[in-house]
Amino acid sequence: DLERQGFLGGSLELIESQTVSDVTSVTFSNIKEDVYDVHLFTGTIDDTATGTAGRGNKLQFFESGVLETDTVYEYAIQFGKQNGTFSEVRTTADSQIRLGGFDNDILSTNFHCYLYDLGNSNKYSFCTFECYEFFNPLGSFNSYGQGLLKQSSTVNGIKYFLDTTDTFTGTVKLYGVKQIWVT
């Protein structure tokens, strides 16, 4: 039926999976931004650090091979705690996109993050995400939100980390979303 044109669905195609132990960051440098308009980034992470640095899931992007660390990221996060309380955090100028909480306690986390327009140099790259986090001894949190690299560029790499000095163990995966359109 030609009157019902548009997005039909899609499938996930694994680009890369990394299982790591006691590292401070994970970098994906072959993200196939020229093939996929939409990416899915997932992780299951346990914090192994014993320091007092603030912990939490964070992303930075590589623009044409150069890691962007200036305050050109925005994000907004809604948190829900296991006791039924809610809060939010948002900023229009940070050096990374936060995907959840930020605390000094040991963290275990599962997250998924959809990334859009990474390879389109005429658009801002942005993401939507959801995380489950357990900060010991604070308890469980569920967070969701969105982030933005507020400049037009070609993003061709992703860096994931908790804090610059925190080490973690786990698995992170990057998928391309193959979209199927009906015309």
mmCIF file of C-alpha atoms in Angstrom:
data_model
loop_
_atom_site.group_PDB
_atom_site.id
_atom_site.type_symbol
_atom_site.label_atom_id
_atom_site.label_comp_id
_atom_site.label_asym_id
_atom_site.label_seq_id
_atom_site.Cartn_x
_atom_site.Cartn_y
_atom_site.Cartn_z
ATOM 1 C CA ASP A 1 0.000 0.000 0.000
ATOM 2 C CA LEU A 2 1.817 3.115 -1.238
ATOM 3 C CA GLU A 3 -0.153 5.404 1.055
ATOM 4 C CA ARG A 4 1.535 3.779 4.041
ATOM 5 C CA GLN A 5 5.126 4.751 3.369
ATOM 6 C CA GLY A 6 7.818 5.320 5.940
ATOM 7 C CA PHE A 7 9.901 3.556 8.526
ATOM 8 C CA LEU A 8 9.070 -0.134 8.815
ATOM 9 C CA GLY A 9 11.657 -1.266 11.342
ATOM 10 C CA GLY A 10 15.221 -2.383 11.451
ATOM 11 C CA SER A 11 17.763 -4.809 12.734
ATOM 12 C CA LEU A 12 20.866 -4.547 14.875
ATOM 13 C CA GLU A 13 24.242 -5.334 13.381
ATOM 14 C CA LEU A 14 27.103 -5.763 15.831
ATOM 15 C CA ILE A 15 29.995 -3.430 14.984
ATOM 16 C CA GLU A 16 32.222 -4.265 17.949
ATOM 17 C CA SER A 17 32.113 -5.850 21.389
ATOM 18 C CA GLN A 18 34.807 -5.240 24.010
ATOM 19 C CA THR A 19 35.164 -7.196 27.238
ATOM 20 C CA VAL A 20 37.615 -5.404 29.507
ATOM 21 C CA SER A 21 39.134 -5.776 32.949
ATOM 22 C CA ASP A 22 40.459 -2.963 35.171
ATOM 23 C CA VAL A 23 40.613 -0.268 32.480
ATOM 24 C CA THR A 24 39.914 3.475 32.769
ATOM 25 C CA SER A 25 38.183 3.836 29.377
ATOM 26 C CA VAL A 26 37.046 2.024 26.257
ATOM 27 C CA THR A 27 37.357 3.527 22.785
ATOM 28 C CA PHE A 28 35.462 2.551 19.652
ATOM 29 C CA SER A 29 37.312 3.961 16.656
ATOM 30 C CA ASN A 30 35.631 2.098 13.777
ATOM 31 C CA ILE A 31 31.988 3.013 14.348
ATOM 32 C CA LYS A 32 30.908 2.886 10.678
ATOM 33 C CA GLU A 33 29.386 6.354 10.877
ATOM 34 C CA ASP A 34 29.240 6.432 7.074
ATOM 35 C CA VAL A 35 26.993 3.333 7.056
ATOM 36 C CA TYR A 36 24.591 3.908 9.984
ATOM 37 C CA ASP A 37 22.499 6.948 10.907
ATOM 38 C CA VAL A 38 21.585 5.319 14.231
ATOM 39 C CA HIS A 39 23.828 3.371 16.622
ATOM 40 C CA LEU A 40 23.066 1.447 19.812
ATOM 41 C CA PHE A 41 25.705 1.486 22.558
ATOM 42 C CA THR A 42 25.215 -0.897 25.514
ATOM 43 C CA GLY A 43 27.185 -1.910 28.561
ATOM 44 C CA THR A 44 27.278 -3.998 31.708
ATOM 45 C CA ILE A 45 29.952 -2.557 33.994
ATOM 46 C CA ASP A 46 31.312 -3.081 37.506
ATOM 47 C CA ASP A 47 33.456 -0.337 39.009
ATOM 48 C CA THR A 48 36.718 -1.775 40.391
ATOM 49 C CA ALA A 49 38.233 1.456 41.694
ATOM 50 C CA THR A 50 38.821 2.123 45.366
ATOM 51 C CA GLY A 51 39.446 5.871 45.148
ATOM 52 C CA THR A 52 37.066 8.719 45.876
ATOM 53 C CA ALA A 53 36.570 10.055 42.347
ATOM 54 C CA GLY A 54 33.004 10.686 41.194
ATOM 55 C CA ARG A 55 31.692 7.709 39.290
ATOM 56 C CA GLY A 56 29.060 7.416 36.584
ATOM 57 C CA ASN A 57 28.684 6.485 32.919
ATOM 58 C CA LYS A 58 30.143 9.090 30.562
ATOM 59 C CA LEU A 59 30.706 9.496 26.817
ATOM 60 C CA GLN A 60 32.944 11.696 24.709
ATOM 61 C CA PHE A 61 33.127 11.786 20.913
ATOM 62 C CA PHE A 62 35.988 11.812 18.460
ATOM 63 C CA GLU A 63 35.494 14.385 15.693
ATOM 64 C CA SER A 64 37.536 13.473 12.620
ATOM 65 C CA GLY A 65 39.836 11.452 14.878
ATOM 66 C CA VAL A 66 40.306 14.101 17.594
ATOM 67 C CA LEU A 67 38.768 13.531 21.048
ATOM 68 C CA GLU A 68 36.449 16.443 21.915
ATOM 69 C CA THR A 69 37.056 17.420 25.550
ATOM 70 C CA ASP A 70 35.858 21.037 25.527
ATOM 71 C CA THR A 71 32.617 22.097 27.215
ATOM 72 C CA VAL A 72 30.522 21.523 24.070
ATOM 73 C CA TYR A 73 28.238 18.790 25.423
ATOM 74 C CA GLU A 74 24.722 19.161 26.835
ATOM 75 C CA TYR A 75 22.578 16.650 28.687
ATOM 76 C CA ALA A 76 19.437 16.308 30.767
ATOM 77 C CA ILE A 77 18.856 13.343 33.091
ATOM 78 C CA GLN A 78 15.811 12.273 35.123
ATOM 79 C CA PHE A 79 16.614 10.020 38.114
ATOM 80 C CA GLY A 80 14.352 7.697 40.033
ATOM 81 C CA LYS A 81 15.539 6.148 43.286
ATOM 82 C CA GLN A 82 14.301 2.869 44.748
ATOM 83 C CA ASN A 83 12.491 4.756 47.536
ATOM 84 C CA GLY A 84 10.267 6.546 44.995
ATOM 85 C CA THR A 85 12.012 9.931 44.961
ATOM 86 C CA PHE A 86 12.936 11.673 41.709
ATOM 87 C CA SER A 87 15.417 14.350 40.701
ATOM 88 C CA GLU A 88 17.019 15.768 37.598
ATOM 89 C CA VAL A 89 20.356 17.095 36.429
ATOM 90 C CA ARG A 90 20.940 19.176 33.318
ATOM 91 C CA THR A 91 23.637 21.319 31.834
ATOM 92 C CA THR A 92 24.350 23.205 28.636
ATOM 93 C CA ALA A 93 28.148 23.119 28.983
ATOM 94 C CA ASP A 94 30.111 20.053 30.050
ATOM 95 C CA SER A 95 33.185 18.192 28.810
ATOM 96 C CA GLN A 96 31.262 14.917 28.419
ATOM 97 C CA ILE A 97 27.761 13.492 28.205
ATOM 98 C CA ARG A 98 26.721 11.888 31.471
ATOM 99 C CA LEU A 99 24.456 8.873 31.125
ATOM 100 C CA GLY A 100 23.383 8.606 34.728
ATOM 101 C CA GLY A 101 24.377 9.282 38.297
ATOM 102 C CA PHE A 102 27.596 10.692 39.701
ATOM 103 C CA ASP A 103 28.682 9.523 43.130
ATOM 104 C CA ASN A 104 31.822 8.485 44.998
ATOM 105 C CA ASP A 105 30.471 5.042 45.892
ATOM 106 C CA ILE A 106 31.245 1.833 44.000
ATOM 107 C CA LEU A 107 29.056 1.455 40.922
ATOM 108 C CA SER A 108 27.496 -1.456 39.047
ATOM 109 C CA THR A 109 25.545 -0.471 35.946
ATOM 110 C CA ASN A 110 23.662 -1.610 32.861
ATOM 111 C CA PHE A 111 22.873 0.942 30.189
ATOM 112 C CA HIS A 112 21.765 1.388 26.618
ATOM 113 C CA CYS A 113 22.210 4.509 24.564
ATOM 114 C CA TYR A 114 20.907 5.279 21.083
ATOM 115 C CA LEU A 115 23.186 7.630 19.109
ATOM 116 C CA TYR A 116 21.937 9.652 16.131
ATOM 117 C CA ASP A 117 23.568 11.432 13.164
ATOM 118 C CA LEU A 118 27.164 10.717 14.213
ATOM 119 C CA GLY A 119 28.416 10.724 10.628
ATOM 120 C CA ASN A 120 26.414 13.707 9.389
ATOM 121 C CA SER A 121 28.661 16.779 9.444
ATOM 122 C CA ASN A 122 25.641 19.029 8.826
ATOM 123 C CA LYS A 123 23.837 18.021 12.030
ATOM 124 C CA TYR A 124 24.461 17.904 15.759
ATOM 125 C CA SER A 125 25.130 14.389 17.105
ATOM 126 C CA PHE A 126 22.795 13.433 19.940
ATOM 127 C CA CYS A 127 21.722 10.480 22.053
ATOM 128 C CA THR A 128 18.916 9.123 24.196
ATOM 129 C CA PHE A 129 19.703 6.728 27.030
ATOM 130 C CA GLU A 130 18.503 4.693 29.972
ATOM 131 C CA CYS A 131 20.618 3.313 32.826
ATOM 132 C CA TYR A 132 20.169 1.078 35.795
ATOM 133 C CA GLU A 133 22.776 1.894 38.423
ATOM 134 C CA PHE A 134 23.561 0.496 41.848
ATOM 135 C CA PHE A 135 25.807 2.661 44.012
ATOM 136 C CA ASN A 136 27.009 0.762 47.071
ATOM 137 C CA PRO A 137 25.772 1.704 49.725
ATOM 138 C CA LEU A 138 23.400 4.384 48.289
ATOM 139 C CA GLY A 139 21.130 1.913 46.511
ATOM 140 C CA SER A 140 19.505 1.545 43.124
ATOM 141 C CA PHE A 141 18.767 4.268 40.596
ATOM 142 C CA ASN A 142 17.092 4.276 37.209
ATOM 143 C CA SER A 143 17.883 7.191 34.960
ATOM 144 C CA TYR A 144 16.962 8.261 31.478
ATOM 145 C CA GLY A 145 17.701 11.300 29.385
ATOM 146 C CA GLN A 146 19.380 12.741 26.363
ATOM 147 C CA GLY A 147 22.686 14.296 25.402
ATOM 148 C CA LEU A 148 24.002 16.455 22.606
ATOM 149 C CA LEU A 149 27.292 17.492 21.024
ATOM 150 C CA LYS A 150 26.313 21.082 20.275
ATOM 151 C CA GLN A 151 28.347 21.577 17.127
ATOM 152 C CA SER A 152 28.025 20.170 13.622
ATOM 153 C CA SER A 153 30.789 17.673 12.889
ATOM 154 C CA THR A 154 31.569 14.159 11.749
ATOM 155 C CA VAL A 155 31.804 11.926 14.805
ATOM 156 C CA ASN A 156 33.916 8.875 13.992
ATOM 157 C CA GLY A 157 34.724 7.494 17.430
ATOM 158 C CA ILE A 158 33.303 7.049 20.930
ATOM 159 C CA LYS A 159 35.043 7.002 24.312
ATOM 160 C CA TYR A 160 33.263 5.466 27.323
ATOM 161 C CA PHE A 161 34.537 5.987 30.883
ATOM 162 C CA LEU A 162 33.425 6.403 34.497
ATOM 163 C CA ASP A 163 35.983 8.950 35.637
ATOM 164 C CA THR A 164 39.482 9.685 34.398
ATOM 165 C CA THR A 165 41.013 7.644 37.246
ATOM 166 C CA ASP A 166 38.307 5.009 37.835
ATOM 167 C CA THR A 167 38.893 1.475 36.620
ATOM 168 C CA PHE A 168 36.097 -0.858 35.616
ATOM 169 C CA THR A 169 35.422 -4.361 34.345
ATOM 170 C CA GLY A 170 32.669 -5.442 31.992
ATOM 171 C CA THR A 171 31.410 -5.602 28.433
ATOM 172 C CA VAL A 172 30.456 -2.743 26.120
ATOM 173 C CA LYS A 173 28.995 -3.228 22.657
ATOM 174 C CA LEU A 174 28.333 -0.978 19.693
ATOM 175 C CA TYR A 175 25.675 -1.837 17.119
ATOM 176 C CA GLY A 176 24.584 -0.201 13.903
ATOM 177 C CA VAL A 177 20.831 0.033 13.396
ATOM 178 C CA LYS A 178 19.989 -1.057 9.878
ATOM 179 C CA GLN A 179 16.794 0.794 9.056
ATOM 180 C CA ILE A 180 14.158 -0.606 6.714
ATOM 181 C CA TRP A 181 11.990 1.912 4.902
ATOM 182 C CA VAL A 182 8.921 1.246 2.807
ATOM 183 C CA THR A 183 8.596 3.427 -0.269
#
